[in-house]
Amino acid sequence: MTIASTSTSAFYDRSTLDLTSLRKQAEQIQAQISSGNRLVASTDDPLAASRLRSLQYSDAMGKIDQSAASRATSDLNLTDSALTQFGNYIVRAKELATQAASATVSDSQRGSIASELAQMQKDLVSLANTRDVDGNALFGGDAPGDAYTVNGSGVASYAGNGIAGQLSLGDGQSVSRSLTGPEFLNFKDKAGNSTNLLAVVKGLADSLATGGPGGQTAAATSLDLLSTALDTVTTAQTVVGSRLTWIDLNTERQTALATTRASEQADIGGTDTAAAMVRLQELSTVLQASQASFTRLANLSLFDVLR
């Protein structure tokens, strides 16, 4: 009787374990179907789980790079817009200088031109102090405050530093988010002397305001300087355009990599819903049959006697 009791107990224990295992398998597959993830826990497949963590880390870093690329694009678009305005101001300054260089223009008329140029110089300083999306000086490099300051005499000086912020695009690639003021405002005259657009416009305005023959000469001289200034700004726009193109190419590359990672993640950790449903149905059938078999065996008279 002791042997029979032990056998009966073993039967119940084994049957319970088998049924519990089937239920757990069914619950696991139901969880996989519900979540869409084949790996409910890392222990389901440690190697696959490790690879998924690596892919998820790459995704997180990719999002950071995409955010930096978006920031750089915004700042470079602001830069390009500002450069276009600088170019428009230079074209207008050349028109005014051409008028002032004419011998038929009176000192009074040159005085009016001087007033417009003086206001233009103030507008140019304001434009040079354009702010980026975070409220920092767009053309001041990494320095705080304004890119340009003006002293009591109205002379503008660069107050930034020579380093435009670098933003990472991922995989060791980076891009400058803007330009520093001197990169597109400074240039050299024919004699090789350094000057800048703000100084040229102010100098012309002051000469025309003084009157006399010196104004006409200053206007004629400024034409070459303004042409060089326009070339410098145009070159800067080309640089900005190439940076925007570089960002677009890197963004396309990052998007392609993200798509590849997503595909791999789906292959490694995704649930094949159709196959999982078939497997769940199989388990349900086996579980129901096992439960029915256990119930029939448990109700046999021999078991009743042995118990």
Coordinates of C-alpha atoms in Angstrom, one line a residue:
M1 CA 0.0 0.0 0.0
T2 CA 2.9 2.3 0.7
I3 CA 4.3 1.7 -2.8
A4 CA 0.9 2.3 -4.3
S5 CA 0.5 5.5 -2.4
T6 CA 3.9 6.7 -3.5
S7 CA 3.2 5.9 -7.1
T8 CA -0.1 7.7 -6.9
S9 CA 1.6 10.7 -5.3
A10 CA 4.2 10.7 -8.0
F11 CA 1.5 10.5 -10.7
Y12 CA -0.2 13.6 -9.3
D13 CA 3.1 15.5 -8.9
R14 CA 4.3 14.7 -12.4
S15 CA 0.9 15.5 -13.9
T16 CA 0.8 18.8 -12.1
L17 CA 4.2 19.7 -13.3
D18 CA 3.3 18.8 -16.9
L19 CA 0.2 20.8 -16.8
T20 CA 1.9 23.8 -15.1
S21 CA 4.6 23.7 -17.8
L22 CA 2.0 23.7 -20.6
R23 CA 0.2 26.6 -19.0
K24 CA 3.4 28.6 -18.6
Q25 CA 4.3 28.0 -22.3
A26 CA 0.8 29.1 -23.3
E27 CA 1.0 32.2 -21.1
Q28 CA 4.5 33.0 -22.5
I29 CA 3.2 32.8 -26.1
Q30 CA 0.1 34.9 -25.2
A31 CA 2.5 37.6 -23.8
Q32 CA 4.6 37.4 -27.0
I33 CA 1.5 37.9 -29.2
S34 CA 0.2 40.7 -26.9
S35 CA 3.5 42.7 -26.8
G36 CA 4.8 41.8 -30.2
N37 CA 8.1 40.8 -28.6
R38 CA 9.5 37.3 -28.8
L39 CA 11.8 37.9 -25.8
V40 CA 9.6 38.5 -22.7
A41 CA 12.6 38.2 -20.5
S42 CA 16.4 38.3 -21.1
T43 CA 16.6 34.7 -20.0
D44 CA 14.5 33.6 -22.9
D45 CA 17.5 34.1 -25.2
P46 CA 20.5 35.8 -23.5
L47 CA 22.5 36.2 -26.8
A48 CA 19.6 37.7 -28.6
A49 CA 18.7 39.9 -25.6
S50 CA 22.3 41.2 -25.6
R51 CA 22.2 42.1 -29.3
L52 CA 18.8 43.8 -28.8
R53 CA 20.3 46.0 -26.0
S54 CA 23.2 46.9 -28.3
L55 CA 20.7 47.9 -31.1
Q56 CA 18.6 49.9 -28.6
Y57 CA 21.7 51.8 -27.5
S58 CA 22.6 52.6 -31.1
D59 CA 19.0 53.8 -31.6
A60 CA 19.3 56.1 -28.6
M61 CA 22.6 57.5 -29.9
G62 CA 21.1 57.9 -33.3
K63 CA 18.3 60.0 -31.9
I64 CA 20.8 62.3 -30.2
D65 CA 22.7 62.6 -33.5
Q66 CA 19.5 63.4 -35.4
S67 CA 18.6 66.1 -32.8
A68 CA 22.1 67.6 -33.3
A69 CA 21.6 67.5 -37.1
S70 CA 18.3 69.2 -36.7
R71 CA 19.8 71.9 -34.5
A72 CA 22.7 72.4 -37.0
T73 CA 20.2 72.7 -39.9
S74 CA 18.2 75.3 -38.1
D75 CA 21.2 77.4 -37.3
L76 CA 22.7 77.1 -40.8
N77 CA 19.4 78.1 -42.3
L78 CA 19.4 81.1 -40.1
T79 CA 22.9 81.8 -41.2
D80 CA 22.0 81.5 -44.9
S81 CA 19.1 83.9 -44.4
A82 CA 21.3 86.4 -42.6
L83 CA 24.0 86.2 -45.3
T84 CA 21.3 86.9 -48.0
Q85 CA 20.4 90.0 -46.1
F86 CA 24.0 91.0 -45.8
G87 CA 24.3 90.6 -49.6
N88 CA 21.2 92.8 -50.2
Y89 CA 22.7 95.5 -47.9
I90 CA 26.0 95.4 -49.8
V91 CA 24.2 95.7 -53.2
R92 CA 22.3 98.7 -51.9
A93 CA 25.6 100.2 -50.5
K94 CA 27.2 99.8 -53.9
E95 CA 24.3 101.6 -55.5
L96 CA 24.6 104.5 -53.0
A97 CA 28.4 104.6 -53.5
T98 CA 28.0 104.7 -57.2
Q99 CA 25.7 107.7 -56.9
A100 CA 28.0 109.5 -54.5
A101 CA 31.0 108.9 -56.8
S102 CA 29.3 110.9 -59.5
A103 CA 30.5 114.4 -60.1
T104 CA 27.0 115.6 -60.7
V105 CA 25.9 114.8 -57.1
S106 CA 25.9 117.7 -54.7
D107 CA 27.3 117.7 -51.1
S108 CA 23.7 118.0 -49.9
Q109 CA 22.7 114.9 -51.8
R110 CA 25.8 113.1 -50.5
G111 CA 24.7 114.1 -47.1
S112 CA 21.4 112.3 -47.6
I113 CA 23.3 109.2 -48.9
A114 CA 25.5 109.4 -45.7
S115 CA 22.4 109.3 -43.5
E116 CA 21.1 106.2 -45.2
L117 CA 24.6 104.5 -45.0
A118 CA 24.8 105.5 -41.3
Q119 CA 21.5 103.8 -40.6
M120 CA 22.6 100.8 -42.8
Q121 CA 25.7 100.4 -40.6
K122 CA 23.5 100.2 -37.5
D123 CA 21.3 97.6 -39.3
L124 CA 24.3 95.6 -40.2
V125 CA 25.5 95.5 -36.6
S126 CA 22.1 94.3 -35.5
L127 CA 22.1 91.6 -38.2
A128 CA 25.6 90.6 -37.2
N129 CA 24.2 90.1 -33.7
T130 CA 21.5 87.7 -34.9
R131 CA 20.5 85.1 -32.3
D132 CA 20.3 81.3 -32.9
V133 CA 17.5 79.0 -31.8
D134 CA 18.8 79.0 -28.3
G135 CA 19.1 82.8 -28.1
N136 CA 22.9 82.9 -28.4
A137 CA 24.8 85.1 -30.9
L138 CA 24.7 83.2 -34.1
F139 CA 28.0 84.7 -35.4
G140 CA 29.8 84.9 -32.0
G141 CA 31.3 81.5 -32.0
D142 CA 31.1 79.9 -28.6
A143 CA 31.4 83.2 -26.7
P144 CA 28.5 84.5 -24.6
G145 CA 26.9 87.9 -25.3
D146 CA 26.8 89.8 -28.5
A147 CA 29.0 89.0 -31.5
Y148 CA 29.7 92.7 -32.0
T149 CA 29.8 95.6 -29.7
V150 CA 29.8 99.3 -30.7
N151 CA 31.9 102.0 -28.9
G152 CA 31.0 105.6 -28.3
S153 CA 32.3 106.6 -31.7
G154 CA 30.0 104.1 -33.4
V155 CA 32.9 101.7 -34.3
A156 CA 31.8 98.0 -34.3
S157 CA 34.3 95.4 -32.9
Y158 CA 34.0 91.7 -32.8
A159 CA 33.4 90.4 -29.3
G160 CA 33.1 86.7 -30.0
N161 CA 35.7 84.1 -30.4
G162 CA 37.0 82.3 -33.5
I163 CA 35.3 79.0 -32.9
A164 CA 31.9 78.2 -34.3
G165 CA 30.2 75.4 -32.3
Q166 CA 30.7 71.9 -33.7
L167 CA 27.8 69.4 -33.6
S168 CA 28.2 65.7 -33.9
L169 CA 26.4 63.9 -36.8
G170 CA 27.4 60.4 -35.6
D171 CA 30.2 58.0 -36.5
G172 CA 32.9 60.6 -35.9
Q173 CA 31.3 63.1 -38.3
S174 CA 30.6 66.7 -37.3
V175 CA 29.6 70.0 -38.7
S176 CA 30.0 73.7 -37.7
R177 CA 26.6 75.0 -36.9
S178 CA 27.3 78.5 -38.2
L179 CA 30.1 81.0 -39.1
T180 CA 31.9 83.5 -37.0
G181 CA 31.5 87.1 -37.9
P182 CA 35.0 87.6 -39.2
E183 CA 34.7 84.6 -41.5
F184 CA 32.4 86.5 -43.8
L185 CA 32.6 90.2 -42.7
N186 CA 36.4 90.5 -42.8
F187 CA 38.5 90.8 -46.0
K188 CA 41.6 92.5 -47.3
D189 CA 41.8 95.5 -49.7
K190 CA 44.0 95.6 -52.7
A191 CA 46.9 96.7 -50.6
G192 CA 46.5 93.7 -48.4
N193 CA 45.2 95.6 -45.4
S194 CA 42.5 93.9 -43.3
T195 CA 39.2 95.6 -43.0
N196 CA 35.5 94.6 -42.7
L197 CA 32.1 95.4 -44.1
L198 CA 31.0 97.3 -41.0
A199 CA 34.1 99.6 -41.1
V200 CA 33.8 100.2 -44.8
V201 CA 30.1 101.3 -44.6
K202 CA 30.8 103.5 -41.6
G203 CA 33.9 105.0 -43.1
L204 CA 32.0 105.9 -46.3
A205 CA 29.1 107.4 -44.3
D206 CA 31.4 109.5 -42.3
S207 CA 33.3 110.8 -45.4
L208 CA 30.1 111.7 -47.2
A209 CA 28.8 113.4 -44.1
T210 CA 31.9 115.6 -44.0
G211 CA 31.3 116.8 -47.5
G212 CA 33.9 118.2 -50.0
P213 CA 35.8 116.4 -52.7
G214 CA 36.9 113.8 -50.2
G215 CA 33.4 112.3 -50.2
Q216 CA 33.4 111.7 -53.9
T217 CA 36.9 110.0 -53.7
A218 CA 35.8 107.9 -50.8
A219 CA 32.7 106.7 -52.6
A220 CA 34.8 105.7 -55.7
T221 CA 37.3 103.9 -53.5
S222 CA 34.6 102.0 -51.6
L223 CA 33.2 100.4 -54.7
D224 CA 36.1 97.9 -55.0
L225 CA 35.9 97.2 -51.2
L226 CA 32.1 96.6 -51.4
S227 CA 32.6 94.2 -54.4
T228 CA 35.2 92.3 -52.3
A229 CA 32.8 92.2 -49.4
L230 CA 30.0 90.8 -51.6
D231 CA 32.3 88.1 -52.9
T232 CA 33.2 87.2 -49.3
V233 CA 29.6 86.9 -48.3
T234 CA 28.8 84.9 -51.4
T235 CA 31.6 82.5 -50.7
A236 CA 30.3 82.1 -47.2
Q237 CA 26.9 81.2 -48.5
T238 CA 28.5 78.5 -50.6
V239 CA 30.2 77.1 -47.5
V240 CA 26.9 77.1 -45.6
G241 CA 25.2 75.4 -48.5
S242 CA 27.8 72.6 -48.6
R243 CA 27.4 72.1 -44.9
L244 CA 23.6 71.7 -45.3
T245 CA 24.2 69.2 -48.0
W246 CA 26.6 67.3 -45.8
I247 CA 23.9 67.2 -43.0
D248 CA 21.3 65.9 -45.5
L249 CA 23.7 63.1 -46.6
N250 CA 24.4 62.1 -43.0
T251 CA 20.7 62.3 -42.1
E252 CA 19.9 59.9 -45.0
R253 CA 22.7 57.6 -43.8
Q254 CA 21.4 57.7 -40.2
T255 CA 17.8 57.0 -41.5
A256 CA 19.1 54.0 -43.5
L257 CA 21.0 52.7 -40.4
A258 CA 17.9 53.1 -38.2
T259 CA 15.8 51.2 -40.7
T260 CA 18.4 48.4 -40.8
R261 CA 18.5 48.3 -37.0
A262 CA 14.7 48.2 -36.8
S263 CA 14.6 45.3 -39.3
E264 CA 17.2 43.4 -37.2
Q265 CA 15.3 44.1 -34.0
A266 CA 12.2 42.7 -35.6
D267 CA 14.0 39.6 -36.8
I268 CA 15.7 39.0 -33.4
G269 CA 13.1 40.0 -30.9
G270 CA 9.9 40.3 -32.9
T271 CA 7.0 37.8 -32.7
D272 CA 5.9 35.9 -35.8
T273 CA 2.2 36.3 -34.9
A274 CA 0.9 33.8 -37.3
A275 CA 3.4 31.1 -36.1
A276 CA 2.8 32.0 -32.5
M277 CA -1.0 31.7 -32.9
V278 CA -0.6 28.2 -34.4
R279 CA 1.8 27.2 -31.6
L280 CA -0.7 28.6 -29.0
Q281 CA -3.5 26.6 -30.5
E282 CA -1.3 23.5 -30.4
L283 CA -0.5 24.1 -26.8
S284 CA -4.1 24.8 -25.9
T285 CA -5.2 21.5 -27.6
V286 CA -2.5 19.5 -25.7
L287 CA -3.3 21.3 -22.5
Q288 CA -7.0 20.5 -22.8
A289 CA -6.3 16.8 -23.7
S290 CA -3.8 16.5 -20.8
Q291 CA -6.4 18.0 -18.4
A292 CA -9.0 15.6 -19.6
S293 CA -6.7 12.6 -19.5
F294 CA -5.6 13.5 -15.9
T295 CA -9.2 13.9 -14.8
R296 CA -10.2 10.4 -16.3
L297 CA -7.2 8.7 -14.7
A298 CA -7.7 10.4 -11.4
N299 CA -11.3 9.1 -11.3
L300 CA -10.5 5.5 -12.0
S301 CA -11.6 3.1 -9.2
L302 CA -8.0 1.8 -8.7
F303 CA -6.9 5.3 -7.8
D304 CA -9.8 5.7 -5.5
V305 CA -8.9 2.5 -3.8
L306 CA -5.2 3.3 -3.6
R307 CA -5.9 6.6 -2.1

